[in-house]
Each structure stands twice: as C-alpha cells, then as structure tokens.
PDB file of C-alpha atoms in Angstrom:
ATOM      1  CA  UNK A   1      26.473 -19.432   8.180  1.00  0.00           C
ATOM      2  CA  UNK A   2      25.949 -18.160  11.741  1.00  0.00           C
ATOM      3  CA  UNK A   3      23.388 -15.592  10.547  1.00  0.00           C
ATOM      4  CA  UNK A   4      21.524 -18.281   8.593  1.00  0.00           C
ATOM      5  CA  UNK A   5      21.385 -20.526  11.654  1.00  0.00           C
ATOM      6  CA  UNK A   6      20.162 -17.624  13.750  1.00  0.00           C
ATOM      7  CA  UNK A   7      17.404 -16.889  11.215  1.00  0.00           C
ATOM      8  CA  UNK A   8      16.390 -20.566  11.091  1.00  0.00           C
ATOM      9  CA  UNK A   9      16.153 -20.683  14.885  1.00  0.00           C
ATOM     10  CA  UNK A  10      14.014 -17.538  14.944  1.00  0.00           C
ATOM     11  CA  UNK A  11      11.745 -18.818  12.141  1.00  0.00           C
ATOM     12  CA  UNK A  12      11.248 -22.182  13.859  1.00  0.00           C
ATOM     13  CA  UNK A  13      10.351 -20.452  17.125  1.00  0.00           C
ATOM     14  CA  UNK A  14       7.711 -18.134  15.646  1.00  0.00           C
ATOM     15  CA  UNK A  15       6.236 -20.933  13.487  1.00  0.00           C
ATOM     16  CA  UNK A  16       5.650 -23.011  16.625  1.00  0.00           C
ATOM     17  CA  UNK A  17       4.096 -19.998  18.369  1.00  0.00           C
ATOM     18  CA  UNK A  18       1.779 -19.358  15.412  1.00  0.00           C
ATOM     19  CA  UNK A  19       0.724 -23.017  15.335  1.00  0.00           C
ATOM     20  CA  UNK A  20      -0.538 -22.723  18.913  1.00  0.00           C
ATOM     21  CA  UNK A  21      -2.218 -19.375  18.336  1.00  0.00           C
ATOM     22  CA  UNK A  22      -3.707 -20.471  15.024  1.00  0.00           C
ATOM     23  CA  UNK A  23      -5.388 -23.449  16.648  1.00  0.00           C
ATOM     24  CA  UNK A  24      -7.105 -21.106  19.102  1.00  0.00           C
ATOM     25  CA  UNK A  25      -8.090 -18.745  16.278  1.00  0.00           C
ATOM     26  CA  UNK A  26      -9.569 -21.559  14.162  1.00  0.00           C
ATOM     27  CA  UNK A  27     -11.517 -22.937  17.101  1.00  0.00           C
ATOM     28  CA  UNK A  28     -12.837 -19.579  18.296  1.00  0.00           C
ATOM     29  CA  UNK A  29     -14.138 -18.498  14.894  1.00  0.00           C
ATOM     30  CA  UNK A  30     -14.794 -22.015  13.530  1.00  0.00           C
ATOM     31  CA  UNK A  31     -12.704 -21.074  10.496  1.00  0.00           C
ATOM     32  CA  UNK A  32     -12.694 -24.556   8.973  1.00  0.00           C
ATOM     33  CA  UNK A  33     -16.485 -24.782   8.962  1.00  0.00           C
ATOM     34  CA  UNK A  34     -16.900 -22.297   6.108  1.00  0.00           C
ATOM     35  CA  UNK A  35     -16.931 -23.568   2.532  1.00  0.00           C
ATOM     36  CA  UNK A  36     -16.286 -20.304   0.654  1.00  0.00           C
ATOM     37  CA  UNK A  37     -14.166 -17.177   0.911  1.00  0.00           C
ATOM     38  CA  UNK A  38     -14.126 -13.753  -0.709  1.00  0.00           C
ATOM     39  CA  UNK A  39     -11.621 -10.963  -0.182  1.00  0.00           C
ATOM     40  CA  UNK A  40     -11.658  -7.367  -1.413  1.00  0.00           C
ATOM     41  CA  UNK A  41      -8.325  -5.591  -1.864  1.00  0.00           C
ATOM     42  CA  UNK A  42      -9.882  -2.126  -1.805  1.00  0.00           C
ATOM     43  CA  UNK A  43     -11.772  -2.574   1.472  1.00  0.00           C
ATOM     44  CA  UNK A  44      -9.164  -4.999   2.880  1.00  0.00           C
ATOM     45  CA  UNK A  45     -11.923  -7.283   4.104  1.00  0.00           C
ATOM     46  CA  UNK A  46     -12.226 -11.054   4.100  1.00  0.00           C
ATOM     47  CA  UNK A  47     -15.582 -12.810   4.144  1.00  0.00           C
ATOM     48  CA  UNK A  48     -15.890 -16.504   5.013  1.00  0.00           C
ATOM     49  CA  UNK A  49     -19.301 -17.995   4.343  1.00  0.00           C
ATOM     50  CA  UNK A  50     -21.459 -21.041   3.845  1.00  0.00           C
ATOM     51  CA  UNK A  51     -25.117 -21.317   2.878  1.00  0.00           C
ATOM     52  CA  UNK A  52     -26.446 -20.348   6.292  1.00  0.00           C
ATOM     53  CA  UNK A  53     -23.661 -18.391   8.004  1.00  0.00           C
ATOM     54  CA  UNK A  54     -20.808 -15.959   7.460  1.00  0.00           C
ATOM     55  CA  UNK A  55     -18.082 -14.041   9.257  1.00  0.00           C
ATOM     56  CA  UNK A  56     -16.146 -10.893   8.298  1.00  0.00           C
ATOM     57  CA  UNK A  57     -12.585  -9.812   9.076  1.00  0.00           C
ATOM     58  CA  UNK A  58     -10.181  -6.972   8.329  1.00  0.00           C
ATOM     59  CA  UNK A  59      -6.787  -8.087   7.079  1.00  0.00           C
ATOM     60  CA  UNK A  60      -3.250  -6.972   6.229  1.00  0.00           C
ATOM     61  CA  UNK A  61      -1.723  -8.633   3.146  1.00  0.00           C
ATOM     62  CA  UNK A  62       1.553 -10.370   3.994  1.00  0.00           C
ATOM     63  CA  UNK A  63       2.644 -11.603   0.587  1.00  0.00           C
ATOM     64  CA  UNK A  64       2.067 -14.094  -2.196  1.00  0.00           C
ATOM     65  CA  UNK A  65       3.644 -17.387  -3.231  1.00  0.00           C
ATOM     66  CA  UNK A  66       3.525 -18.511  -6.858  1.00  0.00           C
ATOM     67  CA  UNK A  67       3.165 -22.254  -7.307  1.00  0.00           C
ATOM     68  CA  UNK A  68       4.226 -21.858 -10.948  1.00  0.00           C
ATOM     69  CA  UNK A  69       7.588 -20.238 -10.261  1.00  0.00           C
ATOM     70  CA  UNK A  70       8.076 -21.251  -6.604  1.00  0.00           C
ATOM     71  CA  UNK A  71       8.744 -17.638  -5.658  1.00  0.00           C
ATOM     72  CA  UNK A  72       7.649 -15.443  -2.777  1.00  0.00           C
ATOM     73  CA  UNK A  73       6.805 -11.729  -2.991  1.00  0.00           C
ATOM     74  CA  UNK A  74       6.295  -9.516   0.045  1.00  0.00           C
ATOM     75  CA  UNK A  75       3.183  -7.323  -0.068  1.00  0.00           C
ATOM     76  CA  UNK A  76       5.265  -4.141   0.224  1.00  0.00           C
ATOM     77  CA  UNK A  77       7.051  -5.090  -3.010  1.00  0.00           C
ATOM     78  CA  UNK A  78       3.899  -5.951  -4.971  1.00  0.00           C
ATOM     79  CA  UNK A  79       3.092  -3.020  -7.263  1.00  0.00           C
ATOM     80  CA  UNK A  80      -0.169  -4.672  -8.330  1.00  0.00           C
ATOM     81  CA  UNK A  81      -1.483  -4.740  -4.768  1.00  0.00           C
ATOM     82  CA  UNK A  82      -3.726  -1.796  -3.934  1.00  0.00           C
ATOM     83  CA  UNK A  83      -4.145  -2.473  -0.202  1.00  0.00           C
ATOM     84  CA  UNK A  84      -2.863   0.515   1.735  1.00  0.00           C
ATOM     85  CA  UNK A  85      -2.121  -1.643   4.775  1.00  0.00           C
ATOM     86  CA  UNK A  86       0.536  -3.541   2.796  1.00  0.00           C
ATOM     87  CA  UNK A  87       3.003  -0.861   3.865  1.00  0.00           C
ATOM     88  CA  UNK A  88       2.765  -2.144   7.447  1.00  0.00           C
ATOM     89  CA  UNK A  89       4.891  -5.039   6.209  1.00  0.00           C
ATOM     90  CA  UNK A  90       7.784  -2.618   5.767  1.00  0.00           C
ATOM     91  CA  UNK A  91       8.254  -3.048   9.520  1.00  0.00           C
ATOM     92  CA  UNK A  92       9.230  -6.627   8.741  1.00  0.00           C
ATOM     93  CA  UNK A  93      11.789  -5.393   6.243  1.00  0.00           C
ATOM     94  CA  UNK A  94      13.191  -2.947   8.819  1.00  0.00           C
ATOM     95  CA  UNK A  95      13.506  -5.791  11.320  1.00  0.00           C
ATOM     96  CA  UNK A  96      15.257  -7.890   8.682  1.00  0.00           C
ATOM     97  CA  UNK A  97      17.720  -5.098   7.924  1.00  0.00           C
ATOM     98  CA  UNK A  98      18.646  -4.855  11.601  1.00  0.00           C
ATOM     99  CA  UNK A  99      19.128  -8.606  11.882  1.00  0.00           C
ATOM    100  CA  UNK A 100      20.525  -8.995   8.340  1.00  0.00           C
ATOM    101  CA  UNK A 101      17.926 -11.654   7.480  1.00  0.00           C
ATOM    102  CA  UNK A 102      17.842 -11.777   3.673  1.00  0.00           C
ATOM    103  CA  UNK A 103      14.364 -13.331   3.430  1.00  0.00           C
ATOM    104  CA  UNK A 104      12.933 -10.307   5.221  1.00  0.00           C
ATOM    105  CA  UNK A 105      14.877  -7.763   3.176  1.00  0.00           C
ATOM    106  CA  UNK A 106      14.455  -9.019  -0.390  1.00  0.00           C
ATOM    107  CA  UNK A 107      11.089  -8.282  -1.952  1.00  0.00           C
ATOM    108  CA  UNK A 108      11.032 -11.266  -4.309  1.00  0.00           C
ATOM    109  CA  UNK A 109      12.950 -14.538  -4.069  1.00  0.00           C
ATOM    110  CA  UNK A 110      12.822 -18.319  -4.558  1.00  0.00           C
ATOM    111  CA  UNK A 111      11.022 -20.433  -1.995  1.00  0.00           C
ATOM    112  CA  UNK A 112       9.241 -23.731  -1.402  1.00  0.00           C
ATOM    113  CA  UNK A 113       5.909 -25.029  -0.102  1.00  0.00           C
ATOM    114  CA  UNK A 114       6.764 -23.922   3.448  1.00  0.00           C
ATOM    115  CA  UNK A 115       7.915 -20.370   2.641  1.00  0.00           C
ATOM    116  CA  UNK A 116       4.499 -18.710   2.804  1.00  0.00           C
ATOM    117  CA  UNK A 117       3.597 -19.949   6.274  1.00  0.00           C
ATOM    118  CA  UNK A 118       7.107 -19.343   7.609  1.00  0.00           C
ATOM    119  CA  UNK A 119       7.071 -15.691   6.544  1.00  0.00           C
ATOM    120  CA  UNK A 120       3.463 -15.248   7.657  1.00  0.00           C
ATOM    121  CA  UNK A 121       4.485 -16.533  11.092  1.00  0.00           C
ATOM    122  CA  UNK A 122       7.261 -13.935  11.174  1.00  0.00           C
ATOM    123  CA  UNK A 123       4.797 -11.242  10.086  1.00  0.00           C
ATOM    124  CA  UNK A 124       2.434 -12.305  12.864  1.00  0.00           C
ATOM    125  CA  UNK A 125       5.255 -12.159  15.396  1.00  0.00           C
ATOM    126  CA  UNK A 126       6.239  -8.626  14.362  1.00  0.00           C
ATOM    127  CA  UNK A 127       2.887  -7.050  13.470  1.00  0.00           C
ATOM    128  CA  UNK A 128       0.454  -9.029  15.610  1.00  0.00           C
ATOM    129  CA  UNK A 129      -3.167  -9.839  14.851  1.00  0.00           C
ATOM    130  CA  UNK A 130      -5.854 -12.320  15.888  1.00  0.00           C
ATOM    131  CA  UNK A 131      -4.899 -14.996  13.362  1.00  0.00           C
ATOM    132  CA  UNK A 132      -3.768 -15.719   9.820  1.00  0.00           C
ATOM    133  CA  UNK A 133      -5.431 -17.020   6.669  1.00  0.00           C
ATOM    134  CA  UNK A 134      -4.406 -18.249   3.238  1.00  0.00           C
ATOM    135  CA  UNK A 135      -6.441 -18.247   0.037  1.00  0.00           C
ATOM    136  CA  UNK A 136      -5.377 -19.893  -3.224  1.00  0.00           C
ATOM    137  CA  UNK A 137      -6.423 -18.382  -6.540  1.00  0.00           C
ATOM    138  CA  UNK A 138      -5.272 -20.354  -9.593  1.00  0.00           C
ATOM    139  CA  UNK A 139      -1.551 -20.853  -8.956  1.00  0.00           C
ATOM    140  CA  UNK A 140      -1.181 -17.998  -6.457  1.00  0.00           C
ATOM    141  CA  UNK A 141      -1.270 -18.383  -2.680  1.00  0.00           C
ATOM    142  CA  UNK A 142      -2.178 -15.187  -0.810  1.00  0.00           C
ATOM    143  CA  UNK A 143      -1.339 -14.876   2.884  1.00  0.00           C
ATOM    144  CA  UNK A 144      -3.182 -12.536   5.264  1.00  0.00           C
ATOM    145  CA  UNK A 145      -2.803 -11.327   8.817  1.00  0.00           C
ATOM    146  CA  UNK A 146      -6.296 -11.134  10.308  1.00  0.00           C
ATOM    147  CA  UNK A 147      -6.445  -8.017  12.463  1.00  0.00           C
ATOM    148  CA  UNK A 148     -10.031  -7.969  13.727  1.00  0.00           C
ATOM    149  CA  UNK A 149     -13.504  -9.364  13.261  1.00  0.00           C
ATOM    150  CA  UNK A 150     -16.059  -6.892  11.929  1.00  0.00           C
ATOM    151  CA  UNK A 151     -19.811  -7.046  11.479  1.00  0.00           C
ATOM    152  CA  UNK A 152     -21.642  -7.296   8.167  1.00  0.00           C
ATOM    153  CA  UNK A 153     -22.851  -3.736   8.722  1.00  0.00           C
ATOM    154  CA  UNK A 154     -19.293  -2.497   9.159  1.00  0.00           C
ATOM    155  CA  UNK A 155     -18.213  -4.367   6.048  1.00  0.00           C
ATOM    156  CA  UNK A 156     -21.147  -2.939   4.077  1.00  0.00           C
ATOM    157  CA  UNK A 157     -20.229   0.586   5.197  1.00  0.00           C
ATOM    158  CA  UNK A 158     -16.654   0.128   3.973  1.00  0.00           C
ATOM    159  CA  UNK A 159     -17.964  -1.281   0.686  1.00  0.00           C
ATOM    160  CA  UNK A 160     -20.409   1.625   0.271  1.00  0.00           C
ATOM    161  CA  UNK A 161     -17.494   4.066   0.150  1.00  0.00           C
ATOM    162  CA  UNK A 162     -16.073   2.298  -2.914  1.00  0.00           C
ATOM    163  CA  UNK A 163     -17.122   2.702  -6.546  1.00  0.00           C
ATOM    164  CA  UNK A 164     -17.680   0.115  -9.273  1.00  0.00           C
ATOM    165  CA  UNK A 165     -15.171   0.617 -12.083  1.00  0.00           C
ATOM    166  CA  UNK A 166     -15.927  -1.168 -15.361  1.00  0.00           C
ATOM    167  CA  UNK A 167     -12.203  -1.942 -15.729  1.00  0.00           C
ATOM    168  CA  UNK A 168     -10.926  -2.535 -12.200  1.00  0.00           C
ATOM    169  CA  UNK A 169     -14.021  -3.603 -10.255  1.00  0.00           C
ATOM    170  CA  UNK A 170     -14.982  -2.273  -6.822  1.00  0.00           C
ATOM    171  CA  UNK A 171     -12.308   0.128  -5.640  1.00  0.00           C
ATOM    172  CA  UNK A 172     -11.666   3.427  -3.857  1.00  0.00           C
ATOM    173  CA  UNK A 173     -12.889   6.583  -5.527  1.00  0.00           C
ATOM    174  CA  UNK A 174     -10.871   9.511  -6.899  1.00  0.00           C
ATOM    175  CA  UNK A 175     -11.718  12.830  -8.539  1.00  0.00           C
ATOM    176  CA  UNK A 176     -10.238  14.373 -11.696  1.00  0.00           C
ATOM    177  CA  UNK A 177     -11.110  17.216 -14.054  1.00  0.00           C
ATOM    178  CA  UNK A 178     -12.837  16.469 -17.352  1.00  0.00           C
ATOM    179  CA  UNK A 179      -9.636  17.071 -19.338  1.00  0.00           C
ATOM    180  CA  UNK A 180      -7.370  14.410 -17.795  1.00  0.00           C
ATOM    181  CA  UNK A 181      -7.029  11.275 -19.889  1.00  0.00           C
ATOM    182  CA  UNK A 182      -4.597   8.648 -21.224  1.00  0.00           C
ATOM    183  CA  UNK A 183      -4.799   9.716 -24.885  1.00  0.00           C
ATOM    184  CA  UNK A 184      -2.802  12.941 -24.748  1.00  0.00           C
ATOM    185  CA  UNK A 185      -0.965  14.851 -22.034  1.00  0.00           C
ATOM    186  CA  UNK A 186      -2.639  17.734 -20.248  1.00  0.00           C
ATOM    187  CA  UNK A 187      -0.384  18.261 -17.256  1.00  0.00           C
ATOM    188  CA  UNK A 188      -1.232  16.836 -13.839  1.00  0.00           C
ATOM    189  CA  UNK A 189      -1.836  18.909 -10.694  1.00  0.00           C
ATOM    190  CA  UNK A 190      -2.759  17.401  -7.325  1.00  0.00           C
ATOM    191  CA  UNK A 191      -4.097  18.502  -3.972  1.00  0.00           C
ATOM    192  CA  UNK A 192      -1.194  16.595  -2.339  1.00  0.00           C
ATOM    193  CA  UNK A 193       1.396  14.036  -3.436  1.00  0.00           C
ATOM    194  CA  UNK A 194      -0.205  10.583  -3.084  1.00  0.00           C
ATOM    195  CA  UNK A 195       0.975   7.123  -4.091  1.00  0.00           C
ATOM    196  CA  UNK A 196      -0.754   3.867  -5.006  1.00  0.00           C
ATOM    197  CA  UNK A 197      -2.342   2.207  -2.001  1.00  0.00           C
ATOM    198  CA  UNK A 198      -1.813   5.239   0.210  1.00  0.00           C
ATOM    199  CA  UNK A 199      -3.805   5.224   3.438  1.00  0.00           C
ATOM    200  CA  UNK A 200      -5.914   8.383   3.412  1.00  0.00           C
ATOM    201  CA  UNK A 201      -7.196  10.449   6.289  1.00  0.00           C
ATOM    202  CA  UNK A 202     -10.956  10.275   6.824  1.00  0.00           C
ATOM    203  CA  UNK A 203     -11.828  13.440   4.867  1.00  0.00           C
ATOM    204  CA  UNK A 204      -9.167  13.119   2.150  1.00  0.00           C
ATOM    205  CA  UNK A 205      -9.640  11.973  -1.445  1.00  0.00           C
ATOM    206  CA  UNK A 206      -7.368  11.562  -4.450  1.00  0.00           C
ATOM    207  CA  UNK A 207      -7.885  14.800  -6.439  1.00  0.00           C
ATOM    208  CA  UNK A 208      -6.216  15.998  -9.648  1.00  0.00           C
ATOM    209  CA  UNK A 209      -6.703  18.470 -12.463  1.00  0.00           C
ATOM    210  CA  UNK A 210      -4.915  19.568 -15.630  1.00  0.00           C
ATOM    211  CA  UNK A 211      -2.647  22.568 -16.286  1.00  0.00           C
ATOM    212  CA  UNK A 212      -5.441  24.631 -17.847  1.00  0.00           C
ATOM    213  CA  UNK A 213      -7.659  24.019 -14.835  1.00  0.00           C
ATOM    214  CA  UNK A 214      -4.782  25.089 -12.596  1.00  0.00           C
ATOM    215  CA  UNK A 215      -4.566  28.388 -14.514  1.00  0.00           C
ATOM    216  CA  UNK A 216      -8.280  28.944 -13.987  1.00  0.00           C
ATOM    217  CA  UNK A 217      -7.974  28.092 -10.314  1.00  0.00           C
ATOM    218  CA  UNK A 218      -5.093  30.539  -9.800  1.00  0.00           C
ATOM    219  CA  UNK A 219      -7.009  33.383 -11.452  1.00  0.00           C
ATOM    220  CA  UNK A 220      -9.377  33.413  -8.513  1.00  0.00           C
ATOM    221  CA  UNK A 221      -6.810  32.318  -5.908  1.00  0.00           C
ATOM    222  CA  UNK A 222      -8.669  29.031  -5.386  1.00  0.00           C
ATOM    223  CA  UNK A 223     -11.675  27.099  -6.591  1.00  0.00           C
ATOM    224  CA  UNK A 224     -14.855  29.053  -7.269  1.00  0.00           C
ATOM    225  CA  UNK A 225     -18.011  28.484  -9.310  1.00  0.00           C
ATOM    226  CA  UNK A 226     -16.322  29.540 -12.555  1.00  0.00           C
ATOM    227  CA  UNK A 227     -13.201  27.364 -12.194  1.00  0.00           C
ATOM    228  CA  UNK A 228     -15.277  24.416 -10.995  1.00  0.00           C
ATOM    229  CA  UNK A 229     -17.523  24.749 -14.037  1.00  0.00           C
ATOM    230  CA  UNK A 230     -14.434  24.824 -16.284  1.00  0.00           C
ATOM    231  CA  UNK A 231     -13.008  21.696 -14.608  1.00  0.00           C
ATOM    232  CA  UNK A 232     -16.257  19.699 -14.517  1.00  0.00           C
ATOM    233  CA  UNK A 233     -14.844  17.314 -11.924  1.00  0.00           C
ATOM    234  CA  UNK A 234     -15.717  13.656 -12.502  1.00  0.00           C
ATOM    235  CA  UNK A 235     -15.472  10.461 -10.489  1.00  0.00           C
ATOM    236  CA  UNK A 236     -12.985   7.705 -11.370  1.00  0.00           C
ATOM    237  CA  UNK A 237     -11.483   4.782  -9.485  1.00  0.00           C
ATOM    238  CA  UNK A 238      -8.116   4.896  -7.712  1.00  0.00           C
ATOM    239  CA  UNK A 239      -6.344   2.706 -10.275  1.00  0.00           C
ATOM    240  CA  UNK A 240      -7.618   4.769 -13.216  1.00  0.00           C
ATOM    241  CA  UNK A 241      -6.414   7.867 -11.362  1.00  0.00           C
ATOM    242  CA  UNK A 242      -2.846   6.589 -11.068  1.00  0.00           C
ATOM    243  CA  UNK A 243      -2.848   5.230 -14.621  1.00  0.00           C
ATOM    244  CA  UNK A 244      -3.744   8.730 -15.824  1.00  0.00           C
ATOM    245  CA  UNK A 245      -1.144  10.266 -13.526  1.00  0.00           C
ATOM    246  CA  UNK A 246       1.643   8.008 -14.768  1.00  0.00           C
ATOM    247  CA  UNK A 247       0.679   8.635 -18.388  1.00  0.00           C
ATOM    248  CA  UNK A 248       0.794  12.415 -17.942  1.00  0.00           C
ATOM    249  CA  UNK A 249       4.008  12.454 -15.942  1.00  0.00           C
ATOM    250  CA  UNK A 250       5.938   9.880 -17.976  1.00  0.00           C
ATOM    251  CA  UNK A 251       4.888  10.754 -21.519  1.00  0.00           C
TER     252      UNK A 251
END
C-alpha cells in the first residue's frame, strides 16, 4: 500500500510538470495548428503538416495503449516496433525496478484512459525531451517523446538512407547473399550479432550470408572477387533480414 501511494504521488507530480512544459511546447511550435500527422518507425521522425506549412521532429516511442483491450505496452516490450530508440525506455524499467513500481517494470498490463499520458509523463521526467505527442491509429494510441526539431532536408536525408520494401514499406536496408531465403535452411552467418531495432554505428549495416558462402570466404581468408561473385550480395529490408534469420536459426 505504501509503495502504491508513493508511486501515485510521483506520477501526480510528473504529470503536473508535463502539463506546464507541454503548454510551452504546444505554443512554441504551434502544435495544435496542424491538421495532419505522419510518423515513420524506421527513420523515427514525425511530420505535422497542413496545406501550407509543416514541421518535423525526431522522436522516441514510449508505448502504446489499446482502446479495444484497455491495455498498455511499453515500447521496449513491443516486438513489432522497429524503432531502435525504443530501448532508451529500458531506463524507465530500471528506475521502476529500483523503486519497485510495477507499472514501470511490467511490459504489458491493464490500464485506463489516463494510463498513456501518465506513463508518458514519467518517461519525459526520466528521459527528457522538448515535448510529447500522441497519435491514434484505429484503436491504438501511440505515445512519443519529442527529442528535437529537424529540418525537411534533415528528414529527407534520413529517409534517403531507407529502402522501399514491397512487404514492409520504407525501412532500413540490410545485405544478404543470394542463397538466404525462407523456403529452406542454408545456415546463417553474420558480420556481428545484431537484434531487431538495433541502433547501428554510422558505417555499419546488417550483413549475412549462408554456410556455403562462409566456406568460400574462409578459403581466401576473407572476401575477395571470387567469394563475392559466389555470394552475389543483394539488398533487402531490415525486417526481411530478421525474418530470414529467425527462419534459418529456428527451423
């Protein structure tokens, strides 16, 4: 009971603080004057726009609230989320573990119409940012921490580094050999051990090849013209990459 009261006091405090900050954020960027929104999970950008004006932001996903089931899910627990910055929200979980606040520890739990903003206020208190934003798609409410404003040119540059997948839409690129697939297993070798949504260094890419390609690569102690020709590396999207990986490792 004491811990619950302590959590309630903390949540009330940060909600009041966010209300003040959010008013300043809305006024500064005239957030309520835009009629449309668009967000891209792969580039982690949010665009607000009307017929004659627009503004761009970078965001961190906080979590989602389902109006159908009245349940909350933290971004770090959402396996369908591909934003690499979702793992920043693990800091919230760590804080919850120290304080023994169940709502910050559990990845998925029952809530109500106030849950999303309450937990977003806590996320803002722990992670910071310049504001928060919520979008509603069908029955799902998505909550974001807005970290910075960016220009259209900066947004376009981020978008230009993505590829258009016929299955998954615009998403980060990955590279695999011609033999990897989801029809039969071929073995799966990687340049390093990545995971879905992983934040990559500037010059890194998701790269994988099959067992036979690995044999060819080892013959020459590394990639050369012959092993590269055997592999015939092709471009795929990040989600296809991990689908192929899981198929090869789990089958």
